[in-house]
Coordinates of C-alpha atoms (C1' of nucleotides) in Angstrom, one line a residue:
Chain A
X1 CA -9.3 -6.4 -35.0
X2 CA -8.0 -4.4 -37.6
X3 CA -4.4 -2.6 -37.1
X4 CA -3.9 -0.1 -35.0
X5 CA -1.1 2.3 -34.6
X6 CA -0.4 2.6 -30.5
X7 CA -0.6 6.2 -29.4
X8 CA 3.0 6.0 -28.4
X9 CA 4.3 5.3 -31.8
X10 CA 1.7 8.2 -33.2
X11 CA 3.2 11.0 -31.2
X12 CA 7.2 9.5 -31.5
X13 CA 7.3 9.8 -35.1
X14 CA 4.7 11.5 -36.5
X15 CA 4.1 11.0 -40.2
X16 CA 1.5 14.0 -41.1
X17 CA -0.8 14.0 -43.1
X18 CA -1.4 10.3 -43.6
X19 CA -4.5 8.1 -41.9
X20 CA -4.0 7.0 -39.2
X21 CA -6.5 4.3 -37.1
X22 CA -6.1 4.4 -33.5
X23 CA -8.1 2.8 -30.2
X24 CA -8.4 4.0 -26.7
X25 CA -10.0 5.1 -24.0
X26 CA -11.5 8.7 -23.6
X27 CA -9.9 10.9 -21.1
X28 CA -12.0 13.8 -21.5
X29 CA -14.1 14.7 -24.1
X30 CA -14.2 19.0 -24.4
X31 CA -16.4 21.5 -26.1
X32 CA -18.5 18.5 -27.9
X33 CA -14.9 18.7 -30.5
X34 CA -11.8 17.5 -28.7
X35 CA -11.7 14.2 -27.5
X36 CA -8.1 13.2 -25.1
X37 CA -7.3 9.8 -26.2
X38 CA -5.2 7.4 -24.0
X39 CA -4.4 3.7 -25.0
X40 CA -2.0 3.6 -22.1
X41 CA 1.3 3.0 -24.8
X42 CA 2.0 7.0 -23.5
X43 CA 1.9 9.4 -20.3
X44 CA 0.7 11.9 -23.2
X45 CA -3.2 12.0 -24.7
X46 CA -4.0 12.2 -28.7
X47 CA -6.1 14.7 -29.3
X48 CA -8.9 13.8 -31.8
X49 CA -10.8 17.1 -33.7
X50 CA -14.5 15.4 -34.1
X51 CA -16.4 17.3 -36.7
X52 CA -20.2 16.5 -35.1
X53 CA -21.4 17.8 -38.9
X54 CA -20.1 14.5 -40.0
X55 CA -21.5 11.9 -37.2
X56 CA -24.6 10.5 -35.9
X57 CA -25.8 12.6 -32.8
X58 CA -26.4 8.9 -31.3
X59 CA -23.1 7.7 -31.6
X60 CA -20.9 11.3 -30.2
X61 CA -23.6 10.4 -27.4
X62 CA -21.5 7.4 -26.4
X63 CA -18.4 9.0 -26.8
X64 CA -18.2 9.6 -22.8
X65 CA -15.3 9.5 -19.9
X66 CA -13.4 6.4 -20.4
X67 CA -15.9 4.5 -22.8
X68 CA -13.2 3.2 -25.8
X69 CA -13.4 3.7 -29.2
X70 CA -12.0 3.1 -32.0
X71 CA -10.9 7.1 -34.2
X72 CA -9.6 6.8 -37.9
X73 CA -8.5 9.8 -39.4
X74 CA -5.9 12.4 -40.9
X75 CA -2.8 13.1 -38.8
X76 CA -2.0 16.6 -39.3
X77 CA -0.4 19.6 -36.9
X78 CA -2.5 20.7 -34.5
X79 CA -3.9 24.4 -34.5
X80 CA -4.4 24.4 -30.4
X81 CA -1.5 25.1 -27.8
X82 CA -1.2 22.1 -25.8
X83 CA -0.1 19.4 -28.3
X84 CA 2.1 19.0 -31.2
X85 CA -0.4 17.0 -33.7
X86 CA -3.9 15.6 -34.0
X87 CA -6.0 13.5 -35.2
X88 CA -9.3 14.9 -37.9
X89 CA -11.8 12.2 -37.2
X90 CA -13.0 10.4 -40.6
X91 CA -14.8 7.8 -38.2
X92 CA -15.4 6.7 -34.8
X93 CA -16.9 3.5 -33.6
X94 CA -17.5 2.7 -29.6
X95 CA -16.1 -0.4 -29.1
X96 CA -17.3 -0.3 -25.3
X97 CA -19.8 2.4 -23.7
X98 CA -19.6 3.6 -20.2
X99 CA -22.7 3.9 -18.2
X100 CA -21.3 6.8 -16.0
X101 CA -25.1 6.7 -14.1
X102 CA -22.8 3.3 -12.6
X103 CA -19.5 4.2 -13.3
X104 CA -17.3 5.0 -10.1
X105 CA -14.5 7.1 -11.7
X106 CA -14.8 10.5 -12.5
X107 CA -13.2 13.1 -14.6
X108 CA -12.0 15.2 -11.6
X109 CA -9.1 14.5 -8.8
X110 CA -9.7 11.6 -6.7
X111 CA -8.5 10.4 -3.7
X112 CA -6.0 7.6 -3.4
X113 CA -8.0 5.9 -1.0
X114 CA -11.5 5.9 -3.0
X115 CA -9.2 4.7 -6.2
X116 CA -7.9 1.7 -3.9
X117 CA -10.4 0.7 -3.5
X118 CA -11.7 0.6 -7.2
X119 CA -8.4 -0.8 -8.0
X120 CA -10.2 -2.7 -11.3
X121 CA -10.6 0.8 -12.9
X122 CA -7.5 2.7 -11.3
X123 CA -5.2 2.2 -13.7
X124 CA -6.9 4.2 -16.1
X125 CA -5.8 7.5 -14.2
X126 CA -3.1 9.3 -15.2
X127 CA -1.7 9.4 -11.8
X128 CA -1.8 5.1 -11.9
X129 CA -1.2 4.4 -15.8
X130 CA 2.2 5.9 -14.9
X131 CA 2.9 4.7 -11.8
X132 CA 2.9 0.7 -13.2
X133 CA 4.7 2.0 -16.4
X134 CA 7.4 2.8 -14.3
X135 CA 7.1 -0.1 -12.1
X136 CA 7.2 -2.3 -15.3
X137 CA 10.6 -0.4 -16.4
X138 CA 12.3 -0.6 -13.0
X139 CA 11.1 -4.5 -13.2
X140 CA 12.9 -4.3 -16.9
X141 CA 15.8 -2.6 -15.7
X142 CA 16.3 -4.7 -12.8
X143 CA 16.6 -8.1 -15.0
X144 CA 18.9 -5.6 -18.0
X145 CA 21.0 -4.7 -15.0
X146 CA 22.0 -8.3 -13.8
X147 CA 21.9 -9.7 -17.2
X148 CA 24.7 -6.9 -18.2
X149 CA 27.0 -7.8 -15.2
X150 CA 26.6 -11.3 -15.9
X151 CA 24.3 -12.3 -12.7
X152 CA 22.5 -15.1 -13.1
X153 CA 18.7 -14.5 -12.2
X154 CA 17.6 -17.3 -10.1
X155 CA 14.1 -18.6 -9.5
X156 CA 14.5 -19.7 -6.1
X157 CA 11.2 -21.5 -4.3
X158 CA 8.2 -20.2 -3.1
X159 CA 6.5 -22.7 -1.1
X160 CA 9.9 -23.5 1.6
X161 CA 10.4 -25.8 4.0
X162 CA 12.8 -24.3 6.2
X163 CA 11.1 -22.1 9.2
X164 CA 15.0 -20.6 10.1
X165 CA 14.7 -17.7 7.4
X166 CA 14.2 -15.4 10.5
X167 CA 12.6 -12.5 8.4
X168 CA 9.5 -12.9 10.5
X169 CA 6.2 -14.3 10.8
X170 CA 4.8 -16.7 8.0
X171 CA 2.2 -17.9 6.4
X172 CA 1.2 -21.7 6.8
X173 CA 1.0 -23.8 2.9
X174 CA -0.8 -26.6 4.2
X175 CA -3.8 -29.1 2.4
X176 CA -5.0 -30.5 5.2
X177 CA -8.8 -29.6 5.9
X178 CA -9.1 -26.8 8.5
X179 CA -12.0 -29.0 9.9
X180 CA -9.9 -32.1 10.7
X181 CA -6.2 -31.6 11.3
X182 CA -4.6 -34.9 11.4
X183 CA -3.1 -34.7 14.8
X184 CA -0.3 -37.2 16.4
X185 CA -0.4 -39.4 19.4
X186 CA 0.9 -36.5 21.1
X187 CA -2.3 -34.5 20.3
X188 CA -0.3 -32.2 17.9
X189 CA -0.9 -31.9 14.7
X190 CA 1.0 -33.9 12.7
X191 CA 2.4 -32.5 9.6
X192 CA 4.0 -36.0 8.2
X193 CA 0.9 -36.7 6.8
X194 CA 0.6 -33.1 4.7
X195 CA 1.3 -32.5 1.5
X196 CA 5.2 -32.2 1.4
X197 CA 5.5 -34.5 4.6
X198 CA 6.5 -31.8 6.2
X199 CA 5.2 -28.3 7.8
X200 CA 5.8 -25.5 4.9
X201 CA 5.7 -21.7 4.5
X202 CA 5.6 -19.5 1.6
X203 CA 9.0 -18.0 1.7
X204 CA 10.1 -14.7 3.6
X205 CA 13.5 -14.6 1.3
X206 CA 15.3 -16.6 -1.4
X207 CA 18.6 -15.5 0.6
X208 CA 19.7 -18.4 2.0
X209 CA 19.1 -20.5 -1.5
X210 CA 20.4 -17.3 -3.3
X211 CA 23.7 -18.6 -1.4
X212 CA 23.8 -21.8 -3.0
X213 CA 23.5 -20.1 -6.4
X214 CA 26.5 -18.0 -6.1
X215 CA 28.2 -20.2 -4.8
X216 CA 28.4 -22.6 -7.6
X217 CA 27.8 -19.7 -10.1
X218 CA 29.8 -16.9 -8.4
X219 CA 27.0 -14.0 -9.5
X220 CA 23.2 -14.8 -9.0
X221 CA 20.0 -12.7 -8.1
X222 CA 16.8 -13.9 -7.2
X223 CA 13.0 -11.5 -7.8
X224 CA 10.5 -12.5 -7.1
X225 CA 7.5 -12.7 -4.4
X226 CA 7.7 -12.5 -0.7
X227 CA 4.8 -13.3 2.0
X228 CA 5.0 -11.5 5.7
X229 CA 2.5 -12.3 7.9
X230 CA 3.3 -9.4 10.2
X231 CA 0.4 -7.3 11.5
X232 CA 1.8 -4.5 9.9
X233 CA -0.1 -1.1 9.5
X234 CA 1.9 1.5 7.4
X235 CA 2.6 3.2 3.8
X236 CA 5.4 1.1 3.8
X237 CA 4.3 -2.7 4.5
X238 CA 2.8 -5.2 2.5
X239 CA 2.1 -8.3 3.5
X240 CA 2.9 -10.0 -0.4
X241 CA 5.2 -7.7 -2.0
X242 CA 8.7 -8.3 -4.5
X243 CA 12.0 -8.4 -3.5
X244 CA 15.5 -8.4 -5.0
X245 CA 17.8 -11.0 -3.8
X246 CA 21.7 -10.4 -5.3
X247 CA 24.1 -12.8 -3.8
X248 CA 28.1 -12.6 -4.6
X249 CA 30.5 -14.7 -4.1
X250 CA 33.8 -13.9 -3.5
X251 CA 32.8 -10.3 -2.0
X252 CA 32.7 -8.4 0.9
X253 CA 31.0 -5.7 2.9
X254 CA 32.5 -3.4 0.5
X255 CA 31.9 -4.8 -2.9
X256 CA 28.0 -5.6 -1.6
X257 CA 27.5 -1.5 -1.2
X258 CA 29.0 -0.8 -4.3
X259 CA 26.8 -3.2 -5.7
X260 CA 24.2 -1.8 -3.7
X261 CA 24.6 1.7 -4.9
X262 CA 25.7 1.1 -8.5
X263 CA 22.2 -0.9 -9.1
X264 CA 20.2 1.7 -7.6
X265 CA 21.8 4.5 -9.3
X266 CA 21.3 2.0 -12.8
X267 CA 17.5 2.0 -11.9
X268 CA 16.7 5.6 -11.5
X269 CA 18.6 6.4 -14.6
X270 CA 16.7 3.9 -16.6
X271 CA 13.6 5.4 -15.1
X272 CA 15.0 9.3 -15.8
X273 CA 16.1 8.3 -19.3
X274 CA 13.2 6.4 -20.8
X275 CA 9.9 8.0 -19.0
X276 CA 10.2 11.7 -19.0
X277 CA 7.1 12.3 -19.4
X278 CA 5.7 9.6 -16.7
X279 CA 8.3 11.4 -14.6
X280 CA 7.1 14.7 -15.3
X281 CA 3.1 14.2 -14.9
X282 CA 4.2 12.6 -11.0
X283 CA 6.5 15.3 -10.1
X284 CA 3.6 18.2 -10.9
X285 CA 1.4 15.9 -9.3
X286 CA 3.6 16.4 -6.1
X287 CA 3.8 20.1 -6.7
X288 CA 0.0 20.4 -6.7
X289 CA -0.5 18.3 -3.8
X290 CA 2.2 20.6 -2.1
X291 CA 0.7 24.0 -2.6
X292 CA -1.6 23.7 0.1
X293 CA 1.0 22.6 2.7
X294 CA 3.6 24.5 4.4
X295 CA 6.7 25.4 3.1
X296 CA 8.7 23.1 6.4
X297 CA 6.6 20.4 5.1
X298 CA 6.7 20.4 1.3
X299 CA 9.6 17.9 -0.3
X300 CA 13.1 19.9 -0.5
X301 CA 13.5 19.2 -3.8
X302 CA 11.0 18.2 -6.5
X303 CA 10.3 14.8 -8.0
X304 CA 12.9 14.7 -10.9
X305 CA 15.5 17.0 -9.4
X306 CA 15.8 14.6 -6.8
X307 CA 16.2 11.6 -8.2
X308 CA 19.0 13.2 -10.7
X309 CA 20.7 14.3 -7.3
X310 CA 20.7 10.9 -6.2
X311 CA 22.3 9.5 -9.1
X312 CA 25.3 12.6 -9.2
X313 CA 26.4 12.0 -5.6
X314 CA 27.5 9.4 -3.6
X315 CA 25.9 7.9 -0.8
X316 CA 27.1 8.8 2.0
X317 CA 28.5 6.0 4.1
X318 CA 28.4 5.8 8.2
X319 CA 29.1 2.7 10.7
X320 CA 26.0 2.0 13.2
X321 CA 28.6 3.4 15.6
X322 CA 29.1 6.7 14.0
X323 CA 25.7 7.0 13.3
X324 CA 24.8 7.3 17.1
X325 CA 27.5 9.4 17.8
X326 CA 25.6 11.8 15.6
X327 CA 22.4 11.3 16.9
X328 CA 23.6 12.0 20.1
X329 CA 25.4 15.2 19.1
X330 CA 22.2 16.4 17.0
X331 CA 19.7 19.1 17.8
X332 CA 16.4 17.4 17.9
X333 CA 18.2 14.6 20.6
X334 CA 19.5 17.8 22.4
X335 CA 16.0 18.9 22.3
X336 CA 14.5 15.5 23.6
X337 CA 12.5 16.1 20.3
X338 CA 13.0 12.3 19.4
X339 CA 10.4 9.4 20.9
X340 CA 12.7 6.5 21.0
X341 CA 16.4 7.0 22.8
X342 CA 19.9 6.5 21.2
X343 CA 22.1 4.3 22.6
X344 CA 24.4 2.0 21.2
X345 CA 23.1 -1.7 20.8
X346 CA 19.7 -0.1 20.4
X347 CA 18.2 -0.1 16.4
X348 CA 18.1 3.2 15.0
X349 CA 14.1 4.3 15.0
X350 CA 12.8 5.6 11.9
X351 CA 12.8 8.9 13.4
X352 CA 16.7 8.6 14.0
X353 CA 17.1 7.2 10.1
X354 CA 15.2 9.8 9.0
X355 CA 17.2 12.6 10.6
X356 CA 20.9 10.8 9.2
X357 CA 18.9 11.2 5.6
X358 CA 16.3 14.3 5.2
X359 CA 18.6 16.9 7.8
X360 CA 21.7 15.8 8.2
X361 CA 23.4 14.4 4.6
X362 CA 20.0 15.1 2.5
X363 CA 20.5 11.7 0.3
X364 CA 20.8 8.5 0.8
X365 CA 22.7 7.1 3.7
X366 CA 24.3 3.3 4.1
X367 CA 25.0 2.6 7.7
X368 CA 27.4 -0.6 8.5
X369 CA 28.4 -2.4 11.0
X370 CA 25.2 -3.1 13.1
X371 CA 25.5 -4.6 17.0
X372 CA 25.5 -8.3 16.2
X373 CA 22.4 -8.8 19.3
X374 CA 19.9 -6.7 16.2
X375 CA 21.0 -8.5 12.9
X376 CA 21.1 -12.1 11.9
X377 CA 22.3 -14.8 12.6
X378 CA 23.7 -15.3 9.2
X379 CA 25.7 -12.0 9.0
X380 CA 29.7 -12.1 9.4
X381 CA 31.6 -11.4 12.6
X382 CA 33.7 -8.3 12.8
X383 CA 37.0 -8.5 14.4
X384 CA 35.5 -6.3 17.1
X385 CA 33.6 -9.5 18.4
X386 CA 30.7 -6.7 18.7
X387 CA 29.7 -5.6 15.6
X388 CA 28.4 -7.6 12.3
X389 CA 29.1 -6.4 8.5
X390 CA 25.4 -5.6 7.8
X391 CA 24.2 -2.9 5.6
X392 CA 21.1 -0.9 4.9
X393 CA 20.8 1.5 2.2
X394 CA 18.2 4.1 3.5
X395 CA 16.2 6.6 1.1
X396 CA 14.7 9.8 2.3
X397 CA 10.9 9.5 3.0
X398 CA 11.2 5.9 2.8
X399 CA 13.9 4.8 5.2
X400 CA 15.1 1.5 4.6
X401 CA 14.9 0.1 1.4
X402 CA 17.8 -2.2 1.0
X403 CA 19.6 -4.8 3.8
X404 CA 22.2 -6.6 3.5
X405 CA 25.6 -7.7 4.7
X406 CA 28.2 -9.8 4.1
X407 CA 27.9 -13.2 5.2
X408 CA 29.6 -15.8 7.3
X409 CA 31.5 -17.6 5.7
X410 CA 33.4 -19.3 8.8
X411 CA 31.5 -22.6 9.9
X412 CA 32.8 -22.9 13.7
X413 CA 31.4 -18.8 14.1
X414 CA 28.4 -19.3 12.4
X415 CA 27.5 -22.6 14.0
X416 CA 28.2 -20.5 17.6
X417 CA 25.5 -17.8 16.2
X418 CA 22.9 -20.2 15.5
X419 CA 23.1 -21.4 18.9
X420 CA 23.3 -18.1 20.1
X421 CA 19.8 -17.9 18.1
X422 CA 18.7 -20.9 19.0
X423 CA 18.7 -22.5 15.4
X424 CA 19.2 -26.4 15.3
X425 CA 21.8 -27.4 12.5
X426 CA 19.8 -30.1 11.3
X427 CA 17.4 -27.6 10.1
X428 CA 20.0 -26.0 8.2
X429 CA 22.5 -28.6 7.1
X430 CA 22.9 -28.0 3.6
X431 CA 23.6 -24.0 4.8
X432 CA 26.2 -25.2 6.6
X433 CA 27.6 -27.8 4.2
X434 CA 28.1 -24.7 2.0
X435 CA 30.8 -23.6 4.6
X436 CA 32.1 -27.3 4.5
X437 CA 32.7 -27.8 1.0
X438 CA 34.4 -24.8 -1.3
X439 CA 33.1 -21.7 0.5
X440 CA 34.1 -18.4 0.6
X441 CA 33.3 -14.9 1.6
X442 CA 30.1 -13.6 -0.2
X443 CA 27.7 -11.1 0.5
X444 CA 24.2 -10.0 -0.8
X445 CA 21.3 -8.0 -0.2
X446 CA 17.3 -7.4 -0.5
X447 CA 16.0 -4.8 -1.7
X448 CA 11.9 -3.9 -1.2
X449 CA 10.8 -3.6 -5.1
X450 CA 7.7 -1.6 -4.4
X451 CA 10.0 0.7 -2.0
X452 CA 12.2 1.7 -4.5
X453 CA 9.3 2.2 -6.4
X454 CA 8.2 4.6 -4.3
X455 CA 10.9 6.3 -4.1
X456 CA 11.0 6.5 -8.1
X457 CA 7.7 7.8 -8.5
X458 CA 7.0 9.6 -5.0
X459 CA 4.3 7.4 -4.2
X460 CA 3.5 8.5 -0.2
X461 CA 1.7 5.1 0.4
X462 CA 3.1 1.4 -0.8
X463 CA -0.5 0.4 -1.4
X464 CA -0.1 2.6 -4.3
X465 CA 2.7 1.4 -6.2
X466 CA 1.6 -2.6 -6.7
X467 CA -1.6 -3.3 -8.9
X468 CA -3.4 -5.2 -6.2
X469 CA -2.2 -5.0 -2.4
X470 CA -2.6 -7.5 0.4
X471 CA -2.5 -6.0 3.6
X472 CA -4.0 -7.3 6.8
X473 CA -7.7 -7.5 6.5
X474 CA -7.7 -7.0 2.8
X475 CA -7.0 -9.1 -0.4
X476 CA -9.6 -7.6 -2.2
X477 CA -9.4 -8.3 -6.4
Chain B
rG1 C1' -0.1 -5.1 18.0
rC2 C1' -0.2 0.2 20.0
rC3 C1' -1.7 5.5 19.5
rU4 C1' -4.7 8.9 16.9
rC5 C1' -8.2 10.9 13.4
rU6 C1' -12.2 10.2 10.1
rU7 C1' -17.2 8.2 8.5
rU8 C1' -23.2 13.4 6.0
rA9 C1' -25.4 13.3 -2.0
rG10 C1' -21.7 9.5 -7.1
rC11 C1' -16.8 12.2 -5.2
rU12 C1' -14.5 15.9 -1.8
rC13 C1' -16.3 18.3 2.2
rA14 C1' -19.3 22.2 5.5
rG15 C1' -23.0 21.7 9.1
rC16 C1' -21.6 26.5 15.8
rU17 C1' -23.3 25.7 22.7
rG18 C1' -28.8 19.5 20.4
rG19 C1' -34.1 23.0 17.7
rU20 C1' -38.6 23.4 11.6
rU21 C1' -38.3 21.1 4.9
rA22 C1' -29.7 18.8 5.8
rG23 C1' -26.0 22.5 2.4
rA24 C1' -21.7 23.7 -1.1
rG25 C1' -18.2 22.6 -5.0
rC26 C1' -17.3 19.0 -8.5
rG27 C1' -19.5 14.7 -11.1
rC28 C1' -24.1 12.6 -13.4
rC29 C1' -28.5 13.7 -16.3
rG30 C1' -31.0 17.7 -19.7
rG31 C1' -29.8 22.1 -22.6
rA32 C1' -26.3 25.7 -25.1
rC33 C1' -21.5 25.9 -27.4
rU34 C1' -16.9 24.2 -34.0
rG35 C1' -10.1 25.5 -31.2
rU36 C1' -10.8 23.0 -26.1
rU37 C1' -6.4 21.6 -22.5
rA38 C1' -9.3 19.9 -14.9
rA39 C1' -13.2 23.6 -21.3
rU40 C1' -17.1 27.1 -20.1
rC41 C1' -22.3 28.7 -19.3
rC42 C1' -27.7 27.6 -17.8
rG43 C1' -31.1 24.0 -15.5
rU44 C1' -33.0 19.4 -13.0
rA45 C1' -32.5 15.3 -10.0
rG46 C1' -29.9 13.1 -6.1
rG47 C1' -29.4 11.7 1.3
rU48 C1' -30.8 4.7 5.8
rC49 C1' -26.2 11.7 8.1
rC50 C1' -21.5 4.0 8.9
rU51 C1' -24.3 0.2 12.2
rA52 C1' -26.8 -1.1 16.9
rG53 C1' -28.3 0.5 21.4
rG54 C1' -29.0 4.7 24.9
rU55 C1' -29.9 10.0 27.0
rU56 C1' -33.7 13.9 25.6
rC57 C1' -39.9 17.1 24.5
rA58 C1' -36.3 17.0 20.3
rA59 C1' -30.1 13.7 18.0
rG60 C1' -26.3 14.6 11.8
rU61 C1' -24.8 17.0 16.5
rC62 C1' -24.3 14.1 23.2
rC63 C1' -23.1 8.9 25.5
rU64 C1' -21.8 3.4 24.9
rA65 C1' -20.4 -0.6 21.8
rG66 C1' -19.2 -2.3 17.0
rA67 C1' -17.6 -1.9 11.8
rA68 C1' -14.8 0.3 7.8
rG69 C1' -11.0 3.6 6.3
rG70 C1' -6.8 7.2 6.8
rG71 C1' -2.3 8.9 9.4
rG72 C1' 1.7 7.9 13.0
rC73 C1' 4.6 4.1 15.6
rG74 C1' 6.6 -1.0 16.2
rC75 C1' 8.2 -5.4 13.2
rC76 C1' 11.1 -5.2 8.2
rA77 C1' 12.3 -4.9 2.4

RNA sequence: GCCUCUUUAGCUCAGCUGGUUAGAGCGCCGGACUGUUAAUCCGUAGGUCCUAGGUUCAAGUCCUAGAAGGGGCGCCA
């Protein structure tokens, strides 16, 4: 193909007056003269003046919604309102036509539902081209964050062995044909003769091998993807989706949130530094979507104001214990307005997270120091013999999107806990040999990639903010 | 897994207590338009009313079952 010069680059530094040869796809096509050009390098269009004196009637026919083509021409300053510069059209070929008799898209608002489910042609909204820009940049930002504070990133396996991650359900890896399980004398199938000798999962967490990272390598982080095979129905669930490992050695409770909250606040900057405009289109998206709702329901804050909130103030940080103390003091548990009750040793509901968030601090909350019967059996002790030092980071409208604790680090209490949890310690001997052999205190967390995502660019539904979703009863694409 | 709502034109929806040829906006297609910004204006076409049974003189509308999708909850990241 001959060059091209990528919209992005067109409208950064314009150099006026020269020719310029750009390639796209047509966003709108106005008054049989303006055609909105997006080759997906920008959130912003490149407006191209066609003077229909100077082309075939056939071939401006084919210039329709989404078709690409290929537009060289002057760059000069453009005479209209809603853009800075244009392009005069000298020619235009059509690389690709669209048959919009066929085509499924239209130029009009759709539904996030009917685009799901054309998820082959979504991106080429405005609404998608810049959600997966910013998911691309967080994913950038992620790795430049590490990389700066000398993490090491960690590709830890995907097919595992070990069925003691304890993150839940899991999918079976297995070669054996469906039709004919090999089964032992016992009648049970036998999973010596498979593949790896052995029954295997794809993972639920690179946690417990994240371990053995930093603690040869004191810093390490793991991303990559993670498979629940929970019958999970909600904007908040996938059933493949990324995670973010970072385990620490030499750390504690303490030096895990800071981490916690330092990378965060690293990530939304990146995002509110380097894709204004992305930023902008999503937040007047919200606004619009708003207008119709009542004022109780509509965000607090918009889009961009939010996330710039979040990265001025501190989280606010509350033990489990404290946490219900609240609850119980609060008006809506006065009220009986919450489903679920509040009691200590119970897990907080998302009703009760939400209320600690949206009403009463209004940014993100990190509660510690969870009952140890509702957490792991690889999270540390507290002196209080009741508690463990867990950790989640929770965002308003999505709730939870980082866990993590610190972890123990003592091999007589963590060899009680997995009894308590009914973990042999054959199936986790080189966990425990860790604690054997040069351990120390360390502490990490997960944190959902798509969720923080979501929070970023005010996605409502998960679905939405990873190119192709797998949800039960759908892998479509 | 539980609760709940939805399914009518390409899309988003209206269609009352069952009653003649099922409607709108947008989109498509055709036409007009050389400064538009969700362009605008005029016109045409377009329907297995999700599927299968049932009730009834008569079903888009009522009943039963099923399917698909949304929202909420649980499990978690």
């Amino acid at each position: 193909m001959s060059r091209r010069t990528e919209i992005a680059d067109v409208l950064a530094a314009p150099k006026l007056n020269e020719t310029v040869t750009v390639m796209g796809w047509v966003r709108a096509f106005r008054s049989n003269r303006f055609i909105a050009l997006n080759d997906g390098s920008s959130a912003k269009n490149l407006q191209v003046v066609v003077d229909q004196e100077k082309f075939d009637e056939e071939l401006i026919r084919k210039v329709g919604f989404h078709s690409s083509i290929k537009v060289t021409g002057q760059l000069v300053e453009s005479m209209g309102a809603g853009q800075a510069v244009e392009v005069h059209a000298d020619q235009i070929e059509v690389l690709g036509e669209t048959n919009l008799d066929k085509y499924p898209l239209q130029p009009k608002r759709q539904t996030m539902e009917f685009l799901r489910e054309n998820a082959h042609f979504r991106m080429r909204t405005n609404t998608f081209s810049s959600v997966f820009r910013i998911r691309h940049a967080v994913a950038f930002a992620v790795n430049e964050y590490f990389h700066k504070n000398r993490f090491y990133y960690m590709h830890t396996p995907i097919i595992t062995g070990s069925d003691a991650e304890g993150a839940g359900e899991m999918f079976r890896v297995t070669n054996f044909d469906p039709e004919n399980m090999p089964k032992g004398e016992d009648g049970q199938i036998d999973w010596a003769q498979d593949f790896f000798g052995k029954a295997t999962n794809l993972t639920v967490s690179g946690q417990l091998q994240a371990e053995i990272g930093a603690l040869a390598m004191g810093k390490v982080y793991t991303f990559g993807p993670t498979f629940r095979a929970e019958n999970s129905n909600t904007s908040r669930h996938l059933a493949e989706f990324w995670m973010i490992e970072p385990e620490i050695a030499f750390g504690d409770l303490e030096d895990d949130m800071d981490l916690a909250e330092d990378f965060s606040k690293y990530l939304i900057n990146y995002i509110l530094d380097n894709y204004m405009d992305d930023l902008e289109f999503l937040d007047k998206r919200i606004q619009d979507m708003e207008k119709n709702m009542k004022k109780e329901e509509r965000r607090p804050m918009g889009l961009i104001e939010m996330l710039k909130f979040v990265v001025d103030n501190d989280f606010e940080r509350i033990t489990y214990t404290d946490a219900v103390n609240m609850l119980r003091n609060s008006k809506p548990y006065k009220k009986g307005r919450f489903e679920f009750p509040v009691e200590w040793g119970k897990d907080l509901q998302a009703e009760h997270e939400r209320w600690l968030v949206e009403k009463k601090f209004q940014k993100p909350v990190i509660v510690t120091d969870y009952p140890k019967e509702i957490k792991a059996f690889y999270m540390r002790m507290n002196d209080d013999d009741k508690t463990v030092a867990a950790m989640d980071v929770l965002f308003p409208y999505i709730g939870e999107v980082i866990g993590g604790s610190q972890r123990e680090e003592r091999l007589d209490v963590l060899v009680s806990r997995m009894k308590d949890f009914g973990i042999e310690e054959e199936e986790l001997w080189w966990y425990l040999d860790l604690r054997k052999f040069g351990g120390n205190p360390h502490a990490g967390f997960g944190m959902g990639f798509e969720r923080m995502v979501q929070f970023i660019t005010g996605m409502g539904n998960i679905r939405d903010v990873i190119p192709f979703p797998r949800t039960p009863k759908s892998a479509e694409f």
